[in-house]
């Protein structure tokens, strides 16, 4: 409670503005106006906790400001519940704050009460969120920050609703944050909902963490000291170190994968070395490997091969005498920022390229910018069409539902999106070097449909790393996949037995039934 008091004292439009990088007068006015408007509109409105509702709006806006989102998004954060909860009209929002803010507020607004009911309404709301997201990614950022505050105040929510919100956060919102590379938010969402979804397991993980802390912490400090001294001796300058503790949910998932064997978990604690340049990452890795033997198979170069969500760092696990196996991670300041804020670190117009970031040139993240129509055109506007070149998965989230013709499509939608988008992913390459990311155990057919349905439908063969393979071969990380097509090739029913993605499955089914219909009508004529 004491902390809440403190936050309330600090609430002010000025505080929000203080986070914006180089705000214009118009930006400042927008925040001040939205602040006053939201405060007034929600005056009589209370949270389940009994607090003024505005606390929630402020927390959402502040979360957005902290990750460096623009003034428009922060203002929309303040206004995001005004249409849904207190009956402010769309016209009012548009007149006072413009159509860009209106689009963002509408994108985060759940469906009206009439058209859909129960689970169906809920899922339709999610789908609409994804459609709005595929036009402007800032909609999703608002929703994520909204969820972050809601989940932190879940103890006040009625039990049944609490469970639904927690499990939805764990199965959809946390993985979304992960896909957007927002490591810090992902972890916050996971650990806050884990507590409610699996309370016993949560406590078990907490206990493991505590038990390990006492023995582990002093050992790691020893290792850190040795490493720091040696890095300095080998000319690595201006680095800093930190230790990172694994999130409780992340530990739980890993333990599950390792059959519950704590001895196979080397990264409960890890040492992080944050250096000034990419060169220093490799130099530091060399120093660590000279000091200690690396464990085979544990060296992961996510700088040369970044993860599909943009994560970059080098990880290694070395065998130390004082602490046994220890994971060490190497990254630059910029990679560190990106690992925490992900996509958000690319969204602000001004990339803050400090002197430390030299030699650490930005990869092509044009698609992020294309998800913000106003950035692209330089003037505020309501996106009419889907932005070009959005990542396939954002697009698929928005359209997966439309392709499904089956009667129980609502129930299947949630299962499909969690299977396809949020399970373990691999990334493979086209012959031109474009990255395609797919769920684990995907096949060349899944790859072909991920590229384009026409390619999938006409696949006649596939090569992996230049070698002809059968179409049910499982793809591995880093494979180069080449699809051969023939004009008269068509999908086979057999493919349904091994394809991994629901998108491929739906395309195959749709095409097969279309062919069947054509055949029937041809034989009739
Ligand atoms: Mn809200």
XYZ file of C-alpha atoms and ligand atoms in Angstrom:
526
model
C 0.000 0.000 0.000
C 2.814 2.354 0.839
C 4.115 2.003 -2.666
C 0.738 2.780 -4.165
C 0.590 5.978 -2.154
C 3.924 7.007 -3.567
C 2.819 6.373 -7.141
C -0.290 8.439 -6.690
C 1.709 11.384 -5.520
C 3.824 11.217 -8.642
C 0.970 10.947 -11.151
C 1.127 13.893 -13.497
C 1.172 14.644 -17.208
C 4.644 16.082 -16.669
C 5.945 12.735 -15.491
C 4.660 11.056 -18.640
C 6.148 13.799 -20.785
C 9.499 13.405 -19.053
C 9.861 9.941 -20.624
C 9.271 11.120 -24.199
C 12.393 11.672 -26.229
C 12.475 15.265 -27.428
C 8.718 15.972 -27.336
C 7.268 18.796 -29.437
C 4.840 21.358 -28.018
C 2.042 19.474 -29.771
C 3.166 16.228 -28.099
C 3.080 17.869 -24.678
C -0.347 19.340 -25.294
C -1.671 15.981 -26.482
C -0.537 14.258 -23.272
C -1.892 17.019 -21.043
C -5.252 17.033 -22.815
C -5.600 13.257 -22.785
C -4.627 13.192 -19.111
C -7.281 15.754 -18.137
C -9.890 14.146 -20.373
C -9.335 10.633 -18.998
C -9.365 11.858 -15.420
C -12.678 13.594 -15.970
C -14.292 10.818 -18.028
C -13.465 8.129 -15.444
C -14.165 10.338 -12.421
C -16.894 8.114 -11.000
C -15.292 4.883 -12.189
C -13.497 2.551 -9.762
C -11.246 -0.483 -10.097
C -12.093 -3.773 -8.380
C -9.519 -2.773 -5.790
C -11.571 0.309 -4.925
C -8.941 2.626 -6.332
C -9.888 5.320 -8.835
C -9.954 3.807 -12.329
C -7.528 6.450 -13.514
C -4.725 4.582 -11.686
C -5.038 1.867 -14.349
C -5.005 4.328 -17.244
C -1.992 6.074 -15.837
C -0.105 2.804 -15.313
C -0.826 1.761 -18.907
C 0.316 5.108 -20.289
C 3.392 5.131 -18.088
C 4.354 1.640 -19.229
C 4.190 2.872 -22.812
C 6.153 6.025 -22.048
C 8.843 4.037 -20.250
C 9.543 1.896 -23.281
C 9.826 5.041 -25.361
C 6.598 4.904 -27.322
C 5.487 8.115 -29.017
C 3.097 10.736 -27.593
C 0.179 9.467 -29.707
C 0.479 5.997 -28.196
C 0.884 7.311 -24.653
C -2.234 9.481 -25.108
C -4.149 6.493 -26.477
C -2.978 4.551 -23.418
C -4.687 7.137 -21.197
C -7.848 6.943 -23.283
C -7.939 3.212 -24.050
C -10.950 2.359 -21.860
C -12.970 5.515 -22.436
C -15.185 4.152 -25.239
C -15.627 0.713 -23.734
C -16.162 1.564 -20.085
C -17.566 5.052 -19.716
C -19.404 5.536 -22.976
C -17.306 8.266 -24.563
C -18.214 8.364 -28.263
C -15.844 7.760 -31.135
C -16.756 11.195 -32.497
C -15.593 12.871 -29.303
C -12.233 11.096 -29.340
C -11.708 11.894 -32.990
C -12.650 15.552 -32.614
C -10.476 16.105 -29.573
C -7.497 13.873 -30.320
C -7.537 13.075 -34.021
C -8.126 9.933 -36.019
C -4.808 8.319 -35.203
C -5.571 8.252 -31.475
C -9.100 7.096 -32.302
C -7.759 4.185 -34.344
C -5.528 3.065 -31.470
C -8.308 3.374 -28.878
C -10.771 1.510 -31.086
C -8.209 -1.206 -31.767
C -7.937 -1.957 -28.057
C -11.689 -1.736 -27.425
C -13.482 -5.023 -26.942
C -16.645 -5.843 -28.854
C -19.985 -4.288 -28.043
C -22.407 -6.409 -26.092
C -24.900 -7.446 -28.719
C -23.340 -9.375 -31.516
C -21.382 -12.126 -29.826
C -21.685 -13.926 -26.539
C -19.444 -15.752 -24.067
C -16.339 -17.465 -25.411
C -17.242 -16.552 -28.940
C -17.303 -12.875 -28.111
C -14.047 -13.149 -26.303
C -12.297 -14.845 -29.215
C -13.776 -12.485 -31.745
C -12.369 -9.638 -29.653
C -8.928 -11.199 -29.766
C -9.153 -11.647 -33.491
C -10.115 -8.026 -33.946
C -7.172 -7.034 -31.828
C -4.879 -8.936 -34.197
C -6.480 -7.396 -37.255
C -5.938 -3.918 -35.793
C -2.406 -4.953 -34.843
C -1.608 -5.958 -38.399
C -2.462 -2.386 -39.401
C -0.690 -0.678 -36.544
C 1.513 -2.548 -34.090
C 1.046 0.165 -31.470
C -2.420 -1.285 -30.766
C -0.746 -4.407 -29.441
C 1.712 -2.408 -27.344
C -1.193 -0.659 -25.598
C -2.952 -3.970 -25.038
C 0.209 -5.496 -23.570
C 0.736 -2.617 -21.140
C -2.973 -2.719 -20.263
C -2.600 -6.406 -19.484
C 0.565 -5.824 -17.493
C -1.274 -3.579 -15.059
C -4.368 -5.789 -14.946
C -2.323 -8.832 -14.077
C -0.541 -6.996 -11.279
C -3.894 -6.244 -9.629
C -5.447 -9.659 -10.217
C -5.959 -10.382 -6.530
C -8.960 -8.030 -6.555
C -10.679 -9.712 -9.491
C -13.419 -12.356 -8.905
C -11.897 -15.825 -8.882
C -13.368 -17.207 -12.086
C -12.410 -14.206 -14.137
C -9.018 -14.159 -12.474
C -8.232 -17.627 -13.760
C -9.268 -16.810 -17.292
C -7.190 -13.623 -17.378
C -4.150 -15.355 -15.916
C -4.204 -18.315 -18.282
C -4.857 -16.109 -21.281
C -1.910 -13.967 -20.288
C 0.301 -17.008 -19.999
C -0.797 -18.597 -23.273
C -1.237 -15.534 -25.485
C 0.081 -12.224 -24.192
C 3.387 -13.401 -22.737
C 4.229 -15.329 -25.938
C 3.265 -12.261 -27.966
C 5.646 -10.129 -25.922
C 8.259 -12.806 -26.580
C 7.640 -12.784 -30.326
C 8.117 -9.030 -30.253
C 11.422 -9.503 -28.456
C 10.192 -7.740 -25.310
C 12.047 -9.931 -22.832
C 11.389 -7.886 -19.732
C 7.644 -7.624 -20.329
C 7.400 -11.302 -21.253
C 8.950 -12.273 -17.969
C 6.751 -9.920 -15.952
C 3.598 -11.251 -17.601
C 4.702 -14.854 -17.178
C 5.642 -14.717 -13.530
C 2.589 -12.664 -12.546
C 0.168 -15.119 -14.199
C 2.109 -18.308 -13.332
C 1.244 -17.643 -9.694
C -2.481 -17.971 -10.458
C -2.431 -20.601 -13.176
C -0.184 -23.126 -11.390
C 0.062 -21.969 -7.762
C 1.738 -25.114 -6.425
C 4.368 -25.202 -9.124
C 4.949 -21.506 -8.611
C 5.781 -22.051 -4.973
C 8.007 -24.981 -5.801
C 10.023 -22.848 -8.198
C 10.312 -20.094 -5.621
C 11.682 -22.598 -3.151
C 14.244 -23.962 -5.613
C 15.359 -20.438 -6.374
C 15.832 -19.572 -2.695
C 17.713 -22.775 -1.910
C 20.114 -22.203 -4.746
C 20.679 -18.569 -4.075
C 22.678 -19.050 -0.895
C 25.227 -21.453 -2.331
C 25.233 -20.107 -5.843
C 25.587 -16.375 -5.360
C 29.044 -16.333 -3.664
C 30.390 -18.904 -6.161
C 29.280 -16.816 -9.083
C 30.855 -13.749 -7.607
C 34.175 -15.595 -7.587
C 33.776 -16.507 -11.246
C 32.742 -12.956 -12.085
C 35.836 -11.552 -10.357
C 38.184 -13.833 -12.262
C 36.481 -13.060 -15.545
C 36.526 -9.290 -14.996
C 40.235 -9.307 -14.179
C 41.061 -11.348 -17.246
C 38.895 -9.276 -19.566
C 40.690 -6.129 -18.408
C 44.092 -7.803 -18.855
C 43.145 -8.769 -22.403
C 42.244 -5.234 -23.354
C 38.447 -5.373 -23.209
C 37.555 -1.869 -22.088
C 34.442 -0.181 -20.771
C 32.472 -3.333 -20.092
C 30.040 -3.905 -17.277
C 28.696 -7.061 -15.711
C 25.477 -8.173 -14.173
C 24.018 -11.435 -12.985
C 20.674 -12.455 -14.288
C 18.300 -14.741 -12.440
C 15.994 -16.942 -14.448
C 12.271 -16.152 -14.322
C 10.187 -18.594 -12.307
C 7.967 -19.625 -15.197
C 10.921 -19.961 -17.506
C 12.582 -22.236 -14.924
C 9.399 -24.274 -14.650
C 9.213 -24.763 -18.427
C 12.846 -25.741 -18.630
C 12.593 -28.205 -15.775
C 9.647 -29.778 -17.554
C 11.740 -30.173 -20.702
C 14.618 -31.689 -18.716
C 12.424 -34.253 -16.961
C 12.545 -32.391 -13.648
C 16.306 -32.817 -13.268
C 17.785 -29.712 -11.593
C 21.306 -30.971 -12.385
C 20.602 -30.308 -16.041
C 19.752 -26.648 -15.450
C 22.900 -24.585 -15.827
C 21.342 -21.187 -16.279
C 19.386 -20.599 -13.091
C 21.867 -17.807 -12.686
C 23.900 -16.466 -15.546
C 26.663 -13.925 -15.807
C 26.176 -11.173 -18.317
C 29.018 -9.224 -19.851
C 27.894 -6.044 -21.578
C 30.567 -4.588 -23.832
C 31.048 -1.721 -26.251
C 31.200 -3.495 -29.594
C 30.467 -6.718 -31.396
C 34.219 -7.333 -31.649
C 34.458 -7.167 -27.876
C 31.701 -9.764 -27.569
C 33.844 -12.268 -29.464
C 37.047 -11.162 -27.736
C 35.395 -11.678 -24.345
C 34.081 -15.070 -25.393
C 37.647 -15.999 -26.319
C 38.893 -14.885 -22.915
C 36.246 -16.947 -21.133
C 37.051 -20.020 -23.217
C 40.751 -19.631 -22.473
C 40.011 -19.570 -18.759
C 37.547 -22.445 -18.699
C 36.460 -25.272 -20.961
C 33.169 -24.624 -22.689
C 30.590 -27.401 -22.555
C 30.137 -28.821 -26.048
C 26.865 -27.908 -27.723
C 26.267 -25.031 -25.326
C 27.864 -22.255 -27.379
C 25.108 -20.251 -29.027
C 25.962 -17.387 -31.308
C 22.763 -15.385 -31.548
C 24.771 -12.483 -32.941
C 25.682 -14.278 -36.158
C 22.292 -16.006 -36.132
C 19.799 -13.851 -34.335
C 16.640 -15.417 -32.991
C 13.457 -14.905 -34.995
C 12.328 -12.289 -32.470
C 15.502 -10.265 -33.005
C 17.304 -11.404 -29.848
C 21.082 -11.085 -30.122
C 23.801 -12.208 -27.684
C 26.386 -14.950 -27.418
C 25.746 -17.608 -24.803
C 28.234 -20.154 -23.572
C 28.377 -22.497 -20.605
C 31.833 -23.040 -19.148
C 33.096 -25.556 -16.599
C 34.543 -23.602 -13.688
C 36.378 -25.049 -10.714
C 34.596 -22.954 -8.084
C 31.047 -23.057 -9.394
C 30.759 -25.967 -11.821
C 28.982 -25.165 -15.086
C 28.203 -21.453 -15.433
C 26.359 -19.746 -18.257
C 27.894 -16.527 -19.534
C 26.197 -14.167 -21.969
C 27.943 -11.516 -24.062
C 26.190 -8.578 -25.692
C 26.544 -4.905 -26.531
C 24.569 -2.143 -24.798
C 22.299 -1.891 -27.791
C 21.633 -5.636 -27.848
C 20.931 -5.401 -24.138
C 18.348 -2.682 -24.697
C 16.781 -4.627 -27.553
C 16.634 -7.816 -25.503
C 14.587 -5.987 -22.889
C 12.360 -3.780 -25.006
C 12.381 -5.672 -28.303
C 10.323 -4.088 -31.007
C 9.736 -1.033 -28.826
C 13.413 -0.156 -29.062
C 12.933 0.260 -32.817
C 9.686 2.139 -32.742
C 10.769 5.603 -31.642
C 11.628 7.765 -34.600
C 15.076 8.660 -33.336
C 17.318 5.693 -32.972
C 19.584 6.665 -30.122
C 22.925 5.546 -31.416
C 25.415 6.207 -28.652
C 29.183 5.971 -29.085
C 29.001 2.477 -27.591
C 26.978 1.247 -30.518
C 29.618 1.758 -33.147
C 30.133 -1.285 -35.316
C 26.802 -2.614 -34.180
C 24.773 -1.529 -37.168
C 21.081 -1.972 -37.194
C 19.677 -4.831 -39.119
C 16.829 -4.199 -41.458
C 13.784 -3.579 -39.323
C 11.766 -1.789 -41.909
C 8.762 -3.945 -41.171
C 8.389 -2.438 -37.730
C 8.097 0.968 -39.282
C 5.636 -0.233 -41.845
C 3.352 -1.189 -39.011
C 3.144 2.454 -38.082
C 1.471 4.059 -41.070
C 1.985 7.610 -39.879
C 5.718 7.116 -39.574
C 5.863 5.830 -43.078
C 4.036 8.728 -44.622
C 5.167 11.396 -42.201
C 1.625 12.516 -41.454
C -1.051 11.121 -39.177
C -3.630 9.036 -40.952
C -5.931 6.160 -40.306
C -4.548 3.008 -41.842
C -7.038 1.706 -44.378
C -5.122 -1.274 -45.568
C -2.810 -3.714 -43.963
C 0.759 -2.465 -43.991
C 2.955 -4.112 -46.604
C 5.621 -6.560 -45.514
C 4.349 -7.141 -42.015
C 5.935 -10.247 -40.543
C 4.085 -13.294 -41.713
C 3.003 -14.245 -38.208
C 1.282 -10.932 -37.464
C -0.584 -11.220 -40.712
C -1.461 -14.854 -40.070
C -2.805 -14.051 -36.616
C -5.204 -11.633 -38.236
C -6.327 -13.876 -41.082
C -6.157 -17.437 -39.686
C -9.766 -17.229 -38.610
C -11.208 -16.195 -41.965
C -9.882 -19.239 -43.770
C -11.469 -21.717 -41.429
C -14.818 -22.873 -42.714
C -15.597 -25.403 -39.963
C -18.489 -24.894 -37.521
C -16.338 -25.072 -34.392
C -13.838 -22.549 -35.676
C -14.055 -20.417 -32.554
C -12.757 -23.107 -30.245
C -10.142 -24.161 -32.750
C -8.867 -20.649 -33.242
C -7.211 -20.424 -29.831
C -5.676 -23.876 -30.179
C -4.414 -23.118 -33.667
C -2.834 -19.812 -32.815
C -1.093 -21.226 -29.800
C 0.141 -24.213 -31.839
C 1.307 -22.149 -34.755
C 2.577 -18.961 -33.259
C 3.600 -19.555 -29.708
C 5.142 -23.004 -29.567
C 8.853 -23.577 -29.942
C 10.027 -22.102 -33.194
C 12.802 -22.937 -35.604
C 14.117 -20.645 -38.255
C 15.118 -21.717 -41.716
C 16.245 -19.888 -44.816
C 15.047 -19.495 -48.372
C 17.777 -19.965 -51.001
C 17.986 -16.161 -51.138
C 18.698 -16.007 -47.411
C 15.332 -14.737 -46.172
C 14.423 -16.085 -42.767
C 11.198 -18.031 -42.314
C 10.268 -19.049 -38.817
C 8.106 -22.084 -38.212
C 6.966 -24.243 -35.298
C 9.213 -27.115 -34.273
C 8.814 -30.287 -36.411
C 7.659 -28.363 -39.467
C 8.190 -29.936 -42.879
C 8.982 -28.571 -46.352
C 5.215 -28.455 -46.979
C 4.742 -26.137 -44.002
C 7.593 -24.038 -45.316
C 6.042 -23.899 -48.802
C 2.667 -22.747 -47.452
C 4.372 -20.245 -45.183
C 5.915 -18.661 -48.277
C 2.725 -18.637 -50.336
C -0.348 -20.810 -50.710
C 0.269 -21.103 -54.472
C 3.726 -22.504 -53.806
C 2.312 -24.920 -51.254
C -0.409 -26.086 -53.612
C 2.046 -26.799 -56.429
C 4.912 -28.306 -54.476
C 6.431 -31.274 -56.278
C 9.673 -31.719 -54.346
C 12.022 -30.150 -51.833
C 15.719 -29.733 -51.207
C 17.251 -29.153 -47.801
C 20.763 -27.734 -47.918
C 20.940 -28.674 -51.592
C 19.893 -32.302 -51.086
C 16.651 -33.749 -52.382
C 14.499 -34.919 -49.438
C 11.069 -36.431 -48.971
C 8.298 -33.977 -48.204
C 7.729 -35.267 -44.669
C 11.304 -34.516 -43.583
C 11.504 -32.499 -40.374
C 13.282 -29.162 -40.794
C 16.086 -28.127 -38.465
C 17.250 -24.696 -37.368
C 19.348 -23.008 -40.018
C 18.343 -25.305 -42.911
C 18.214 -23.778 -46.351
C 14.991 -24.983 -47.910
C 14.239 -24.940 -51.599
C 10.797 -25.860 -52.900
C 10.310 -27.248 -56.377
C 6.961 -26.625 -57.977
C 5.182 -27.972 -61.012
C 2.215 -26.338 -62.624
C 0.080 -29.472 -62.520
C 1.131 -30.617 -59.046
C -1.535 -30.517 -56.398
C -1.804 -31.205 -52.674
C -2.035 -34.804 -51.542
C -4.275 -36.072 -48.765
C -1.180 -37.768 -47.357
C 0.327 -34.373 -46.548
C -2.282 -33.899 -43.841
C -0.637 -36.698 -41.872
C 2.635 -34.840 -41.382
C 2.113 -31.102 -41.764
C 2.674 -29.215 -38.553
C 0.980 -25.848 -39.073
C -2.753 -25.337 -39.100
C -2.278 -22.850 -41.920
C -0.870 -25.549 -44.198
C -3.580 -27.949 -43.087
C -6.339 -25.490 -43.866
C -4.917 -24.630 -47.272
C -4.593 -28.302 -48.166
C -8.172 -29.028 -47.073
C -9.556 -26.020 -48.903
C -7.696 -26.826 -52.105
C -8.635 -30.515 -51.976
C -12.312 -29.720 -51.546
C -12.157 -27.156 -54.356
C -10.612 -29.757 -56.647
C -13.257 -32.246 -55.604
C -16.057 -29.805 -56.413
C -14.554 -28.999 -59.802
C -14.236 -32.680 -60.595
C -17.872 -33.309 -59.744
C -19.144 -30.430 -61.826
C -16.928 -31.442 -64.729
C -18.183 -35.019 -64.702
C -21.749 -33.725 -64.678
C -21.342 -31.577 -67.755
Mn -7.692 -1.346 -19.624
